[in-house]
XYZ file of N, CA and C in Angstrom:
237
model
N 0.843 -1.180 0.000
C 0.000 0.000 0.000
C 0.885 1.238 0.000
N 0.768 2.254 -0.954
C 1.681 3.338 -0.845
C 0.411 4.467 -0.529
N 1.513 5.269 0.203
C 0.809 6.378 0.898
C 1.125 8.054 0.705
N 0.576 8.580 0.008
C 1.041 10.020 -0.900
C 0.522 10.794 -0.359
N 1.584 11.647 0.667
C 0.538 12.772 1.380
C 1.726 13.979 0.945
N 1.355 15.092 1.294
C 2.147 16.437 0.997
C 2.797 16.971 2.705
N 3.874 16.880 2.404
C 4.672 17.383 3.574
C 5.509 18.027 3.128
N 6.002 18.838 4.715
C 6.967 19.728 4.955
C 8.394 19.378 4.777
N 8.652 18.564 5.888
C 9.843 18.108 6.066
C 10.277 16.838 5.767
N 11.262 15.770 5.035
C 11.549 14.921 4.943
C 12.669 14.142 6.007
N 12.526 13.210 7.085
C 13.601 12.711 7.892
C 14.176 11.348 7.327
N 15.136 10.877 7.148
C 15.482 9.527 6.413
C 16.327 9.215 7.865
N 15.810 8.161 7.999
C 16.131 7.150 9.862
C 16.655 5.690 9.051
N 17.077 5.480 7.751
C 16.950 3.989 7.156
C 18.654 3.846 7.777
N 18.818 2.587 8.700
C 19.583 1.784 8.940
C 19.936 2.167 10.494
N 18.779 2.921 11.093
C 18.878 3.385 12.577
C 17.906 2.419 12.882
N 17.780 1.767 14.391
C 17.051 0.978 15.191
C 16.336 1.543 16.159
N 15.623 1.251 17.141
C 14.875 2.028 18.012
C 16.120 2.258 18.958
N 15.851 3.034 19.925
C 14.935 4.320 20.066
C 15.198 5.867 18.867
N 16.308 5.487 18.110
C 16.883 6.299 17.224
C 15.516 6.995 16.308
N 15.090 6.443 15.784
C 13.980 7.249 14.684
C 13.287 8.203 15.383
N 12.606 7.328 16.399
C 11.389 8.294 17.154
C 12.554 9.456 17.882
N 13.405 9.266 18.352
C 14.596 10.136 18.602
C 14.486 11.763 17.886
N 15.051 10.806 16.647
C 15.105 11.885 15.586
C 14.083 12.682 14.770
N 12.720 12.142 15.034
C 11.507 12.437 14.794
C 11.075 13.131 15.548
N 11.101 12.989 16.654
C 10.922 14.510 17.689
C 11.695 15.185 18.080
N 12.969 15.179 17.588
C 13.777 16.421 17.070
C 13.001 17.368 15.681
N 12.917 16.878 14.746
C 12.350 17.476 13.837
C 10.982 17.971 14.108
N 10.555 17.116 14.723
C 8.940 17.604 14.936
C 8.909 19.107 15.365
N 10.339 18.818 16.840
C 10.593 20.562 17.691
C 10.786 21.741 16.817
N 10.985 21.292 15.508
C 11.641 22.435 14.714
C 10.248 22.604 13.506
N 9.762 21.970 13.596
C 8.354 22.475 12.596
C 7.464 23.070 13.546
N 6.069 23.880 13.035
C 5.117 24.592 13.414
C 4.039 24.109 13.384
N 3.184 24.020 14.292
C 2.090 23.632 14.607
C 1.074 23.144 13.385
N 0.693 21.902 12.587
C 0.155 21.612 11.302
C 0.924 21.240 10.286
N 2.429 21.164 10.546
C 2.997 21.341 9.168
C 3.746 19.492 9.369
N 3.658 18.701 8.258
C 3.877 17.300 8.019
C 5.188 17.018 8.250
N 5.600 15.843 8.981
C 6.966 15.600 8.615
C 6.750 14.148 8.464
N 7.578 13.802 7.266
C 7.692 12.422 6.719
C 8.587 11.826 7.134
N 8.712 10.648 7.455
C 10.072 9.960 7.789
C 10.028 8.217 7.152
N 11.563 7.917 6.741
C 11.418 7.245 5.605
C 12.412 6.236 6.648
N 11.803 4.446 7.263
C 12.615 3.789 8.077
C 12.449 2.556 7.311
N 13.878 1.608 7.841
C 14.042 0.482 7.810
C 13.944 -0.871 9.382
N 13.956 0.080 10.228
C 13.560 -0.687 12.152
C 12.212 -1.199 11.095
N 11.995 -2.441 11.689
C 10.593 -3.548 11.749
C 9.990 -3.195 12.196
N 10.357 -2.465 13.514
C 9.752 -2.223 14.853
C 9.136 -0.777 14.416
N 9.000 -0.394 13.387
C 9.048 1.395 13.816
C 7.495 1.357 13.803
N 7.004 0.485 12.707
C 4.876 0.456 12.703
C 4.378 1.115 13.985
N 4.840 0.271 15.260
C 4.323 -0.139 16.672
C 4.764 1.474 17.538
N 6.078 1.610 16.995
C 7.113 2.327 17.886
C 6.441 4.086 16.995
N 5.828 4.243 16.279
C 5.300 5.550 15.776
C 4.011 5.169 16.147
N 3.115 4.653 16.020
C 1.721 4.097 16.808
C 1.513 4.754 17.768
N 2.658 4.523 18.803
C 2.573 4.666 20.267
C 3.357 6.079 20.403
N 3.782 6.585 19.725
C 4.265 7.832 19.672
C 3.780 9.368 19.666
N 2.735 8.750 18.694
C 1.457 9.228 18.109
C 0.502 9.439 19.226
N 0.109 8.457 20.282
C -0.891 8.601 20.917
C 0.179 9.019 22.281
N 1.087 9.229 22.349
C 1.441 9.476 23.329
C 2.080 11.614 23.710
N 2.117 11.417 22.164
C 2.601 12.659 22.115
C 1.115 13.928 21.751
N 0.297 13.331 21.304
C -0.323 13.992 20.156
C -0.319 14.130 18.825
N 0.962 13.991 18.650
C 0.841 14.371 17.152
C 0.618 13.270 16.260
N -0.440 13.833 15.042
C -1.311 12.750 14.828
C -0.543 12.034 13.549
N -0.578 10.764 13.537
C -0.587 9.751 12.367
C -1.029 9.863 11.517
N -0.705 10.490 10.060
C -1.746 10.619 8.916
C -1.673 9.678 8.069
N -0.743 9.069 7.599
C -0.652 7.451 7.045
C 0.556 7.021 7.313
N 0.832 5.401 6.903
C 1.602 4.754 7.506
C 1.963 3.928 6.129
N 3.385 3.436 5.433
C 2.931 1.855 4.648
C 4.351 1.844 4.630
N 4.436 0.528 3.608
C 5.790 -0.156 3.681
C 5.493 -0.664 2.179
N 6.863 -0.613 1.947
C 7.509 -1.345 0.533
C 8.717 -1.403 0.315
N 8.860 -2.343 0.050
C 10.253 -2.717 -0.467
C 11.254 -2.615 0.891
N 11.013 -3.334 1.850
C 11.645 -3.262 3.365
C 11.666 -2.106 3.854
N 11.525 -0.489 3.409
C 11.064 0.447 3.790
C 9.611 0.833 4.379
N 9.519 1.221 5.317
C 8.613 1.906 5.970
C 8.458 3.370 5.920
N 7.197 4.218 5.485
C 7.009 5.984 5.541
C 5.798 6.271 6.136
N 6.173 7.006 7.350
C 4.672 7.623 8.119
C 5.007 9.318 8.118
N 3.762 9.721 7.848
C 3.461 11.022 7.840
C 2.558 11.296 9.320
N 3.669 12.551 9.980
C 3.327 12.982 11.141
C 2.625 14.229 11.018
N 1.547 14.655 11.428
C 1.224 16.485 11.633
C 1.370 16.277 13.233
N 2.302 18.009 13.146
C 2.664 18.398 14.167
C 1.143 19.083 14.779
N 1.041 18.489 16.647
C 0.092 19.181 17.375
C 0.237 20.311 17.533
C-alpha cells in the first residue's frame, strides 16, 4: 500500500534501530510549526508499533503509515 501525502519536512532514519527514529523524529517535529507534516522514511521492523505509540502518546497525529520494499514511511502532523 503506498501512501502520498504532501509534507513539509523529509527525515530519512533507514539503517537506525529504536529508540533512534522516534529520537530523531521529535527532534524534527521541535523544529516544525504547529500543522505542518513531517515524513520519515525507516528500515527498524519495529518502527509500525514504535510511531503508533508515539502518536498517541505525544499527540501528534498519524496521517498514514505503509511499507515497501523493506522500507517503511509515516506522515506525522505536528500538534
Amino acid at each position: 500500500m503506498s501512501v502520498a501525502l504532501d509534507f513539509d519536512r523529509e527525515l530519512d532514519t533507514r539503517g537506525l534501530n529504536c529508540p533512534l527514529p522516534i529520537l530523531r523524529t521529535k527532534k524534527a517535529l521541535n523544529e516544525l510549526i504547529s500543522g505542518q507534516v513531517l515524513k520519515v522514511v525507516s528500515t527498524d521492523p519495529g518502527a509500525t508499533k514504535d510511531f503508533q505509540a508515539f502518536s498517541r502518546q505525544t499527540g501528534n497525529e498519524l496521517l498514514g503509515a505503509s511499507q515497501e520494499a523493506g522500507e517503511f514511511l509515516f506522515f506525522l502532523k505536528k500538534k
